[in-house]
Amino acid sequence: MKTSVPYRTEAGTALAAAAALTTARERVDAARWPDVARGPRGSAARTAVTRLLVQRALASLPLRVALGDTPVTGAEGPLLRVHDPDAFFCRIGSDGLIGFGESYMAGEWDTDELVGALTVLASRLTSLVPRPLQRLRGAWAHRRPSAQRNTPEGARENIHRHYDLSNDLFALFLDRTMTYSSALFPRRPAAWSDLAGAQHRKIDRLLDLAGLIHGSGKRLLENHLADRPGYAAYTARTSGFLPLPPRRHPHPEDTRP
């Protein structure tokens, strides 16, 4: 049974939360994140419907939730604090998951366990919205701009925009192997120092499942997982298999030999 416990029972606590929210918004770089800095914009009707759907969804999850100054609901799980419910629901109603992330950037909600809260939400993502209403997504979600469609002309630009980034950027959140697919951690919560070992554990698991042992007669074809040098080096060192590079498929407009 879900219970409620007091939250922000003193005026000073509420004022401190409001001040923290204001400070978080002021820290947003308006030049880099203009949509986050200027706040959400959406119709009152869409925001109201979003509020009903999101509150219904949150009530079904193993989370504790505090909306504004209301008591905490839920008996277990990470605590999700929504400091500005109006802005929170408006952003989600206007921009969906992107709005949910931008609301976090703006300080409109936070949590005592970010990984845990997001894990709960992600594991039930497909069932948070009632199935009959999921059919209306086309009328609600933003359409992909025509310039970003994966046509032969647009695909190259999309790939360039997503992947032609410097190693300095990837080094901010990847381990020293620069492997950017999911790692395999033995336990949670995990620490940053566990990431390299978890990446090696993932590669070992894949090699074992593929049966890549000496004398097996198999060859390993490099794929998207191997876009970083650490994968090939670790595979060669631990299994003796050097991944073969994928065959290049030239673009129709590519005239290079």
PDB file of C-alpha atoms in Angstrom:
ATOM      1  CA  MET A   1       0.000   0.000   0.000  1.00  0.00           C
ATOM      2  CA  LYS A   2       1.311   3.435  -0.915  1.00  0.00           C
ATOM      3  CA  THR A   3       1.614   5.978   1.828  1.00  0.00           C
ATOM      4  CA  SER A   4       2.178   9.705   2.075  1.00  0.00           C
ATOM      5  CA  VAL A   5       4.729  11.427   4.247  1.00  0.00           C
ATOM      6  CA  PRO A   6       5.158  15.129   4.956  1.00  0.00           C
ATOM      7  CA  TYR A   7       7.330  17.106   2.575  1.00  0.00           C
ATOM      8  CA  ARG A   8       8.485  20.703   2.998  1.00  0.00           C
ATOM      9  CA  THR A   9       6.561  21.193   6.188  1.00  0.00           C
ATOM     10  CA  GLU A  10       8.298  24.494   6.898  1.00  0.00           C
ATOM     11  CA  ALA A  11       8.067  27.683   4.864  1.00  0.00           C
ATOM     12  CA  GLY A  12      11.841  28.000   4.960  1.00  0.00           C
ATOM     13  CA  THR A  13      12.240  24.699   3.154  1.00  0.00           C
ATOM     14  CA  ALA A  14       9.889  25.800   0.381  1.00  0.00           C
ATOM     15  CA  LEU A  15      11.704  29.131   0.018  1.00  0.00           C
ATOM     16  CA  ALA A  16      15.044  27.357  -0.164  1.00  0.00           C
ATOM     17  CA  ALA A  17      13.720  25.061  -2.894  1.00  0.00           C
ATOM     18  CA  ALA A  18      12.392  28.034  -4.864  1.00  0.00           C
ATOM     19  CA  ALA A  19      15.737  29.789  -4.547  1.00  0.00           C
ATOM     20  CA  ALA A  20      17.561  26.664  -5.715  1.00  0.00           C
ATOM     21  CA  LEU A  21      15.253  26.428  -8.740  1.00  0.00           C
ATOM     22  CA  THR A  22      15.929  30.047  -9.652  1.00  0.00           C
ATOM     23  CA  THR A  23      19.664  29.491  -9.295  1.00  0.00           C
ATOM     24  CA  ALA A  24      19.542  26.371 -11.486  1.00  0.00           C
ATOM     25  CA  ARG A  25      17.760  28.263 -14.242  1.00  0.00           C
ATOM     26  CA  GLU A  26      20.231  31.130 -14.040  1.00  0.00           C
ATOM     27  CA  ARG A  27      23.115  28.678 -14.538  1.00  0.00           C
ATOM     28  CA  VAL A  28      21.710  27.526 -17.873  1.00  0.00           C
ATOM     29  CA  ASP A  29      23.742  28.906 -20.770  1.00  0.00           C
ATOM     30  CA  ALA A  30      21.058  30.787 -22.710  1.00  0.00           C
ATOM     31  CA  ALA A  31      23.275  31.040 -25.780  1.00  0.00           C
ATOM     32  CA  ARG A  32      23.821  27.275 -25.912  1.00  0.00           C
ATOM     33  CA  TRP A  33      20.454  26.084 -24.550  1.00  0.00           C
ATOM     34  CA  PRO A  34      17.925  28.818 -25.415  1.00  0.00           C
ATOM     35  CA  ASP A  35      14.890  26.525 -25.152  1.00  0.00           C
ATOM     36  CA  VAL A  36      15.888  25.484 -21.641  1.00  0.00           C
ATOM     37  CA  ALA A  37      16.678  28.992 -20.443  1.00  0.00           C
ATOM     38  CA  ARG A  38      13.500  30.718 -21.629  1.00  0.00           C
ATOM     39  CA  GLY A  39      11.168  28.162 -20.089  1.00  0.00           C
ATOM     40  CA  PRO A  40       8.435  25.944 -21.512  1.00  0.00           C
ATOM     41  CA  ARG A  41       5.728  27.091 -23.895  1.00  0.00           C
ATOM     42  CA  GLY A  42       2.622  25.039 -24.448  1.00  0.00           C
ATOM     43  CA  SER A  43      -1.142  25.137 -24.458  1.00  0.00           C
ATOM     44  CA  ALA A  44      -3.028  24.896 -21.192  1.00  0.00           C
ATOM     45  CA  ALA A  45      -5.128  22.010 -22.529  1.00  0.00           C
ATOM     46  CA  ARG A  46      -2.109  19.925 -23.535  1.00  0.00           C
ATOM     47  CA  THR A  47      -0.410  20.621 -20.212  1.00  0.00           C
ATOM     48  CA  ALA A  48      -3.539  19.564 -18.290  1.00  0.00           C
ATOM     49  CA  VAL A  49      -3.819  16.295 -20.188  1.00  0.00           C
ATOM     50  CA  THR A  50      -0.100  15.662 -19.699  1.00  0.00           C
ATOM     51  CA  ARG A  51      -0.439  16.281 -15.967  1.00  0.00           C
ATOM     52  CA  LEU A  52      -3.172  13.652 -15.670  1.00  0.00           C
ATOM     53  CA  LEU A  53      -1.279  11.059 -17.727  1.00  0.00           C
ATOM     54  CA  VAL A  54       2.090  11.603 -16.035  1.00  0.00           C
ATOM     55  CA  GLN A  55       0.664  11.592 -12.519  1.00  0.00           C
ATOM     56  CA  ARG A  56      -1.203   8.380 -13.324  1.00  0.00           C
ATOM     57  CA  ALA A  57       1.980   6.819 -14.701  1.00  0.00           C
ATOM     58  CA  LEU A  58       4.160   7.892 -11.772  1.00  0.00           C
ATOM     59  CA  ALA A  59       1.647   6.481  -9.286  1.00  0.00           C
ATOM     60  CA  SER A  60       2.101   3.026 -10.826  1.00  0.00           C
ATOM     61  CA  LEU A  61       5.905   3.014 -10.538  1.00  0.00           C
ATOM     62  CA  PRO A  62       8.215   2.056  -7.645  1.00  0.00           C
ATOM     63  CA  LEU A  63       9.113   5.712  -7.094  1.00  0.00           C
ATOM     64  CA  ARG A  64       8.510   8.262  -4.399  1.00  0.00           C
ATOM     65  CA  VAL A  65       7.263  11.510  -5.883  1.00  0.00           C
ATOM     66  CA  ALA A  66       6.937  15.026  -4.465  1.00  0.00           C
ATOM     67  CA  LEU A  67       5.048  17.508  -6.645  1.00  0.00           C
ATOM     68  CA  GLY A  68       5.737  21.026  -5.444  1.00  0.00           C
ATOM     69  CA  ASP A  69       4.741  21.426  -1.820  1.00  0.00           C
ATOM     70  CA  THR A  70       2.496  18.368  -1.734  1.00  0.00           C
ATOM     71  CA  PRO A  71       3.317  15.352   0.458  1.00  0.00           C
ATOM     72  CA  VAL A  72       5.575  12.642  -0.887  1.00  0.00           C
ATOM     73  CA  THR A  73       3.653   9.732  -2.388  1.00  0.00           C
ATOM     74  CA  GLY A  74       4.929   6.201  -2.820  1.00  0.00           C
ATOM     75  CA  ALA A  75       6.442   3.848  -0.302  1.00  0.00           C
ATOM     76  CA  GLU A  76       9.624   2.762  -2.076  1.00  0.00           C
ATOM     77  CA  GLY A  77      12.167   3.651  -4.697  1.00  0.00           C
ATOM     78  CA  PRO A  78      14.174   6.770  -5.532  1.00  0.00           C
ATOM     79  CA  LEU A  79      12.672  10.141  -4.644  1.00  0.00           C
ATOM     80  CA  LEU A  80      11.661  12.292  -7.620  1.00  0.00           C
ATOM     81  CA  ARG A  81      11.254  15.932  -6.542  1.00  0.00           C
ATOM     82  CA  VAL A  82       9.332  18.149  -8.952  1.00  0.00           C
ATOM     83  CA  HIS A  83      10.069  21.715  -7.841  1.00  0.00           C
ATOM     84  CA  ASP A  84       7.979  23.411 -10.535  1.00  0.00           C
ATOM     85  CA  PRO A  85       5.096  21.103 -11.530  1.00  0.00           C
ATOM     86  CA  ASP A  86       3.566  23.572 -14.010  1.00  0.00           C
ATOM     87  CA  ALA A  87       6.808  23.922 -15.972  1.00  0.00           C
ATOM     88  CA  PHE A  88       7.547  20.188 -15.645  1.00  0.00           C
ATOM     89  CA  PHE A  89       4.230  19.084 -17.158  1.00  0.00           C
ATOM     90  CA  CYS A  90       4.274  21.840 -19.758  1.00  0.00           C
ATOM     91  CA  ARG A  91       7.687  20.780 -21.061  1.00  0.00           C
ATOM     92  CA  ILE A  92       6.689  17.121 -21.254  1.00  0.00           C
ATOM     93  CA  GLY A  93       3.417  18.016 -22.949  1.00  0.00           C
ATOM     94  CA  SER A  94       5.220  20.138 -25.513  1.00  0.00           C
ATOM     95  CA  ASP A  95       8.356  18.084 -26.185  1.00  0.00           C
ATOM     96  CA  GLY A  96       7.958  14.634 -24.636  1.00  0.00           C
ATOM     97  CA  LEU A  97      11.197  12.973 -23.553  1.00  0.00           C
ATOM     98  CA  ILE A  98      13.253  15.940 -24.741  1.00  0.00           C
ATOM     99  CA  GLY A  99      11.113  18.171 -22.551  1.00  0.00           C
ATOM    100  CA  PHE A 100      11.627  15.796 -19.625  1.00  0.00           C
ATOM    101  CA  GLY A 101      15.399  16.083 -20.038  1.00  0.00           C
ATOM    102  CA  GLU A 102      15.334  19.850 -20.502  1.00  0.00           C
ATOM    103  CA  SER A 103      13.209  20.172 -17.374  1.00  0.00           C
ATOM    104  CA  TYR A 104      15.993  18.444 -15.453  1.00  0.00           C
ATOM    105  CA  MET A 105      18.572  20.785 -16.998  1.00  0.00           C
ATOM    106  CA  ALA A 106      16.459  23.743 -15.868  1.00  0.00           C
ATOM    107  CA  GLY A 107      16.320  22.426 -12.298  1.00  0.00           C
ATOM    108  CA  GLU A 108      12.557  21.932 -12.382  1.00  0.00           C
ATOM    109  CA  TRP A 109      12.973  18.422 -11.024  1.00  0.00           C
ATOM    110  CA  ASP A 110      15.732  16.383  -9.433  1.00  0.00           C
ATOM    111  CA  THR A 111      16.205  13.115  -7.613  1.00  0.00           C
ATOM    112  CA  ASP A 112      18.316  11.620  -4.870  1.00  0.00           C
ATOM    113  CA  GLU A 113      19.295   8.752  -7.216  1.00  0.00           C
ATOM    114  CA  LEU A 114      19.342   9.772 -10.880  1.00  0.00           C
ATOM    115  CA  VAL A 115      20.439   6.414 -12.310  1.00  0.00           C
ATOM    116  CA  GLY A 116      17.897   4.544 -10.209  1.00  0.00           C
ATOM    117  CA  ALA A 117      15.020   6.872 -11.128  1.00  0.00           C
ATOM    118  CA  LEU A 118      15.819   6.766 -14.840  1.00  0.00           C
ATOM    119  CA  THR A 119      16.168   2.978 -14.717  1.00  0.00           C
ATOM    120  CA  VAL A 120      12.655   2.677 -13.291  1.00  0.00           C
ATOM    121  CA  LEU A 121      11.233   5.008 -15.936  1.00  0.00           C
ATOM    122  CA  ALA A 122      13.112   3.407 -18.838  1.00  0.00           C
ATOM    123  CA  SER A 123      12.128  -0.138 -17.874  1.00  0.00           C
ATOM    124  CA  ARG A 124       8.445   0.797 -18.173  1.00  0.00           C
ATOM    125  CA  LEU A 125       8.674   3.376 -20.930  1.00  0.00           C
ATOM    126  CA  THR A 126       6.430   1.548 -23.386  1.00  0.00           C
ATOM    127  CA  SER A 127       3.615   1.093 -20.873  1.00  0.00           C
ATOM    128  CA  LEU A 128       3.547   4.510 -19.186  1.00  0.00           C
ATOM    129  CA  VAL A 129       0.993   5.837 -21.678  1.00  0.00           C
ATOM    130  CA  PRO A 130      -2.185   3.729 -22.055  1.00  0.00           C
ATOM    131  CA  ARG A 131      -2.043   1.706 -25.259  1.00  0.00           C
ATOM    132  CA  PRO A 132      -5.170   3.261 -26.847  1.00  0.00           C
ATOM    133  CA  LEU A 133      -3.629   6.711 -26.434  1.00  0.00           C
ATOM    134  CA  GLN A 134      -0.317   5.590 -27.960  1.00  0.00           C
ATOM    135  CA  ARG A 135      -2.097   5.487 -31.326  1.00  0.00           C
ATOM    136  CA  LEU A 136      -2.490   9.255 -31.129  1.00  0.00           C
ATOM    137  CA  ARG A 137       1.269   9.840 -30.915  1.00  0.00           C
ATOM    138  CA  GLY A 138       1.441  10.967 -34.532  1.00  0.00           C
ATOM    139  CA  ALA A 139      -0.908  13.851 -33.795  1.00  0.00           C
ATOM    140  CA  TRP A 140       1.028  14.902 -30.702  1.00  0.00           C
ATOM    141  CA  ALA A 141       4.723  14.295 -31.380  1.00  0.00           C
ATOM    142  CA  HIS A 142       6.860  16.696 -33.373  1.00  0.00           C
ATOM    143  CA  ARG A 143       7.501  15.625 -36.932  1.00  0.00           C
ATOM    144  CA  ARG A 144      11.073  15.153 -38.118  1.00  0.00           C
ATOM    145  CA  PRO A 145      12.175  18.207 -40.134  1.00  0.00           C
ATOM    146  CA  SER A 146      12.304  17.396 -43.834  1.00  0.00           C
ATOM    147  CA  ALA A 147      15.979  18.386 -43.926  1.00  0.00           C
ATOM    148  CA  GLN A 148      16.778  15.606 -41.412  1.00  0.00           C
ATOM    149  CA  ARG A 149      15.056  12.761 -43.243  1.00  0.00           C
ATOM    150  CA  ASN A 150      17.301   9.784 -43.995  1.00  0.00           C
ATOM    151  CA  THR A 151      17.279  10.217 -47.718  1.00  0.00           C
ATOM    152  CA  PRO A 152      20.511   9.460 -49.615  1.00  0.00           C
ATOM    153  CA  GLU A 153      21.311  13.159 -49.399  1.00  0.00           C
ATOM    154  CA  GLY A 154      20.219  13.684 -45.795  1.00  0.00           C
ATOM    155  CA  ALA A 155      21.742  10.533 -44.302  1.00  0.00           C
ATOM    156  CA  ARG A 156      25.316  11.704 -44.815  1.00  0.00           C
ATOM    157  CA  GLU A 157      24.628  14.990 -43.010  1.00  0.00           C
ATOM    158  CA  ASN A 158      22.831  13.179 -40.173  1.00  0.00           C
ATOM    159  CA  ILE A 159      25.799  10.847 -39.710  1.00  0.00           C
ATOM    160  CA  HIS A 160      28.220  13.756 -39.790  1.00  0.00           C
ATOM    161  CA  ARG A 161      26.237  15.665 -37.176  1.00  0.00           C
ATOM    162  CA  HIS A 162      25.966  12.685 -34.803  1.00  0.00           C
ATOM    163  CA  TYR A 163      29.327  10.933 -35.119  1.00  0.00           C
ATOM    164  CA  ASP A 164      31.983  13.255 -36.515  1.00  0.00           C
ATOM    165  CA  LEU A 165      32.838  14.596 -33.095  1.00  0.00           C
ATOM    166  CA  SER A 166      36.173  14.993 -31.376  1.00  0.00           C
ATOM    167  CA  ASN A 167      37.642  12.489 -28.947  1.00  0.00           C
ATOM    168  CA  ASP A 168      37.785  15.302 -26.402  1.00  0.00           C
ATOM    169  CA  LEU A 169      33.993  15.167 -26.197  1.00  0.00           C
ATOM    170  CA  PHE A 170      33.796  11.373 -25.858  1.00  0.00           C
ATOM    171  CA  ALA A 171      36.545  11.387 -23.226  1.00  0.00           C
ATOM    172  CA  LEU A 172      34.231  13.371 -20.942  1.00  0.00           C
ATOM    173  CA  PHE A 173      31.918  10.401 -20.406  1.00  0.00           C
ATOM    174  CA  LEU A 174      33.680   7.279 -21.752  1.00  0.00           C
ATOM    175  CA  ASP A 175      36.416   5.156 -20.220  1.00  0.00           C
ATOM    176  CA  ARG A 176      39.953   4.969 -21.603  1.00  0.00           C
ATOM    177  CA  THR A 177      38.961   2.362 -24.229  1.00  0.00           C
ATOM    178  CA  MET A 178      36.579   4.956 -25.738  1.00  0.00           C
ATOM    179  CA  THR A 179      33.894   2.299 -26.176  1.00  0.00           C
ATOM    180  CA  TYR A 180      30.478   3.930 -26.315  1.00  0.00           C
ATOM    181  CA  SER A 181      28.090   0.963 -26.330  1.00  0.00           C
ATOM    182  CA  SER A 182      26.569  -0.273 -23.072  1.00  0.00           C
ATOM    183  CA  ALA A 183      28.881  -1.836 -20.501  1.00  0.00           C
ATOM    184  CA  LEU A 184      28.227  -4.898 -18.357  1.00  0.00           C
ATOM    185  CA  PHE A 185      28.440  -4.059 -14.649  1.00  0.00           C
ATOM    186  CA  PRO A 186      28.468  -6.829 -12.030  1.00  0.00           C
ATOM    187  CA  ARG A 187      26.488  -4.774  -9.513  1.00  0.00           C
ATOM    188  CA  ARG A 188      24.674  -1.503  -8.902  1.00  0.00           C
ATOM    189  CA  PRO A 189      25.178   1.245  -8.079  1.00  0.00           C
ATOM    190  CA  ALA A 190      28.343   1.436 -10.153  1.00  0.00           C
ATOM    191  CA  ALA A 191      31.226   3.874  -9.762  1.00  0.00           C
ATOM    192  CA  TRP A 192      33.065   5.710 -12.512  1.00  0.00           C
ATOM    193  CA  SER A 193      36.152   3.635 -11.752  1.00  0.00           C
ATOM    194  CA  ASP A 194      34.172   0.475 -12.666  1.00  0.00           C
ATOM    195  CA  LEU A 195      33.492   1.561 -16.258  1.00  0.00           C
ATOM    196  CA  ALA A 196      36.661   0.252 -17.960  1.00  0.00           C
ATOM    197  CA  GLY A 197      36.329  -3.164 -16.325  1.00  0.00           C
ATOM    198  CA  ALA A 198      32.637  -3.272 -17.251  1.00  0.00           C
ATOM    199  CA  GLN A 199      33.467  -2.564 -20.891  1.00  0.00           C
ATOM    200  CA  HIS A 200      36.039  -5.365 -20.909  1.00  0.00           C
ATOM    201  CA  ARG A 201      33.493  -7.672 -19.265  1.00  0.00           C
ATOM    202  CA  LYS A 202      31.002  -6.843 -22.039  1.00  0.00           C
ATOM    203  CA  ILE A 203      33.546  -7.624 -24.760  1.00  0.00           C
ATOM    204  CA  ASP A 204      34.528 -10.901 -23.051  1.00  0.00           C
ATOM    205  CA  ARG A 205      30.866 -11.907 -22.860  1.00  0.00           C
ATOM    206  CA  LEU A 206      30.350 -11.204 -26.567  1.00  0.00           C
ATOM    207  CA  LEU A 207      33.461 -13.164 -27.531  1.00  0.00           C
ATOM    208  CA  ASP A 208      32.329 -16.107 -25.399  1.00  0.00           C
ATOM    209  CA  LEU A 209      28.839 -16.074 -26.904  1.00  0.00           C
ATOM    210  CA  ALA A 210      30.325 -15.980 -30.405  1.00  0.00           C
ATOM    211  CA  GLY A 211      32.615 -18.914 -29.609  1.00  0.00           C
ATOM    212  CA  LEU A 212      35.717 -17.063 -30.764  1.00  0.00           C
ATOM    213  CA  ILE A 213      38.530 -19.367 -29.713  1.00  0.00           C
ATOM    214  CA  HIS A 214      41.729 -20.345 -31.507  1.00  0.00           C
ATOM    215  CA  GLY A 215      41.151 -23.099 -34.031  1.00  0.00           C
ATOM    216  CA  SER A 216      37.427 -22.400 -34.361  1.00  0.00           C
ATOM    217  CA  GLY A 217      37.832 -21.251 -37.956  1.00  0.00           C
ATOM    218  CA  LYS A 218      35.752 -18.147 -37.256  1.00  0.00           C
ATOM    219  CA  ARG A 219      36.573 -14.586 -38.169  1.00  0.00           C
ATOM    220  CA  LEU A 220      35.429 -11.430 -36.416  1.00  0.00           C
ATOM    221  CA  LEU A 221      33.989  -8.621 -38.507  1.00  0.00           C
ATOM    222  CA  GLU A 222      34.341  -5.146 -37.045  1.00  0.00           C
ATOM    223  CA  ASN A 223      31.014  -3.383 -36.591  1.00  0.00           C
ATOM    224  CA  HIS A 224      29.510  -0.318 -34.937  1.00  0.00           C
ATOM    225  CA  LEU A 225      30.729  -1.575 -31.544  1.00  0.00           C
ATOM    226  CA  ALA A 226      34.305  -1.269 -32.772  1.00  0.00           C
ATOM    227  CA  ASP A 227      34.236   2.374 -33.833  1.00  0.00           C
ATOM    228  CA  ARG A 228      36.657   3.087 -31.007  1.00  0.00           C
ATOM    229  CA  PRO A 229      40.202   1.681 -30.964  1.00  0.00           C
ATOM    230  CA  GLY A 230      39.960   0.120 -27.513  1.00  0.00           C
ATOM    231  CA  TYR A 231      37.646  -2.637 -28.708  1.00  0.00           C
ATOM    232  CA  ALA A 232      39.981  -3.934 -31.421  1.00  0.00           C
ATOM    233  CA  ALA A 233      43.061  -3.689 -29.207  1.00  0.00           C
ATOM    234  CA  TYR A 234      41.443  -5.500 -26.283  1.00  0.00           C
ATOM    235  CA  THR A 235      40.006  -8.219 -28.541  1.00  0.00           C
ATOM    236  CA  ALA A 236      43.359  -8.865 -30.183  1.00  0.00           C
ATOM    237  CA  ARG A 237      45.177  -8.939 -26.834  1.00  0.00           C
ATOM    238  CA  THR A 238      42.763 -11.255 -25.018  1.00  0.00           C
ATOM    239  CA  SER A 239      41.523 -13.589 -27.756  1.00  0.00           C
ATOM    240  CA  GLY A 240      44.092 -13.342 -30.531  1.00  0.00           C
ATOM    241  CA  PHE A 241      41.403 -12.247 -33.004  1.00  0.00           C
ATOM    242  CA  LEU A 242      41.989  -8.988 -34.854  1.00  0.00           C
ATOM    243  CA  PRO A 243      38.641  -7.579 -36.066  1.00  0.00           C
ATOM    244  CA  LEU A 244      38.372  -7.239 -39.834  1.00  0.00           C
ATOM    245  CA  PRO A 245      37.288  -3.775 -40.995  1.00  0.00           C
ATOM    246  CA  PRO A 246      33.853  -3.651 -42.621  1.00  0.00           C
ATOM    247  CA  ARG A 247      33.669  -3.406 -46.387  1.00  0.00           C
ATOM    248  CA  ARG A 248      33.125   0.173 -47.416  1.00  0.00           C
ATOM    249  CA  HIS A 249      29.918   0.861 -49.331  1.00  0.00           C
ATOM    250  CA  PRO A 250      30.511   4.030 -51.374  1.00  0.00           C
ATOM    251  CA  HIS A 251      27.918   6.749 -51.531  1.00  0.00           C
ATOM    252  CA  PRO A 252      26.361   7.105 -55.027  1.00  0.00           C
ATOM    253  CA  GLU A 253      27.844  10.599 -55.267  1.00  0.00           C
ATOM    254  CA  ASP A 254      31.268   9.510 -53.999  1.00  0.00           C
ATOM    255  CA  THR A 255      33.648   9.495 -56.980  1.00  0.00           C
ATOM    256  CA  ARG A 256      36.807   8.632 -55.059  1.00  0.00           C
ATOM    257  CA  PRO A 257      38.481   5.292 -55.975  1.00  0.00           C
TER     258      PRO A 257
END
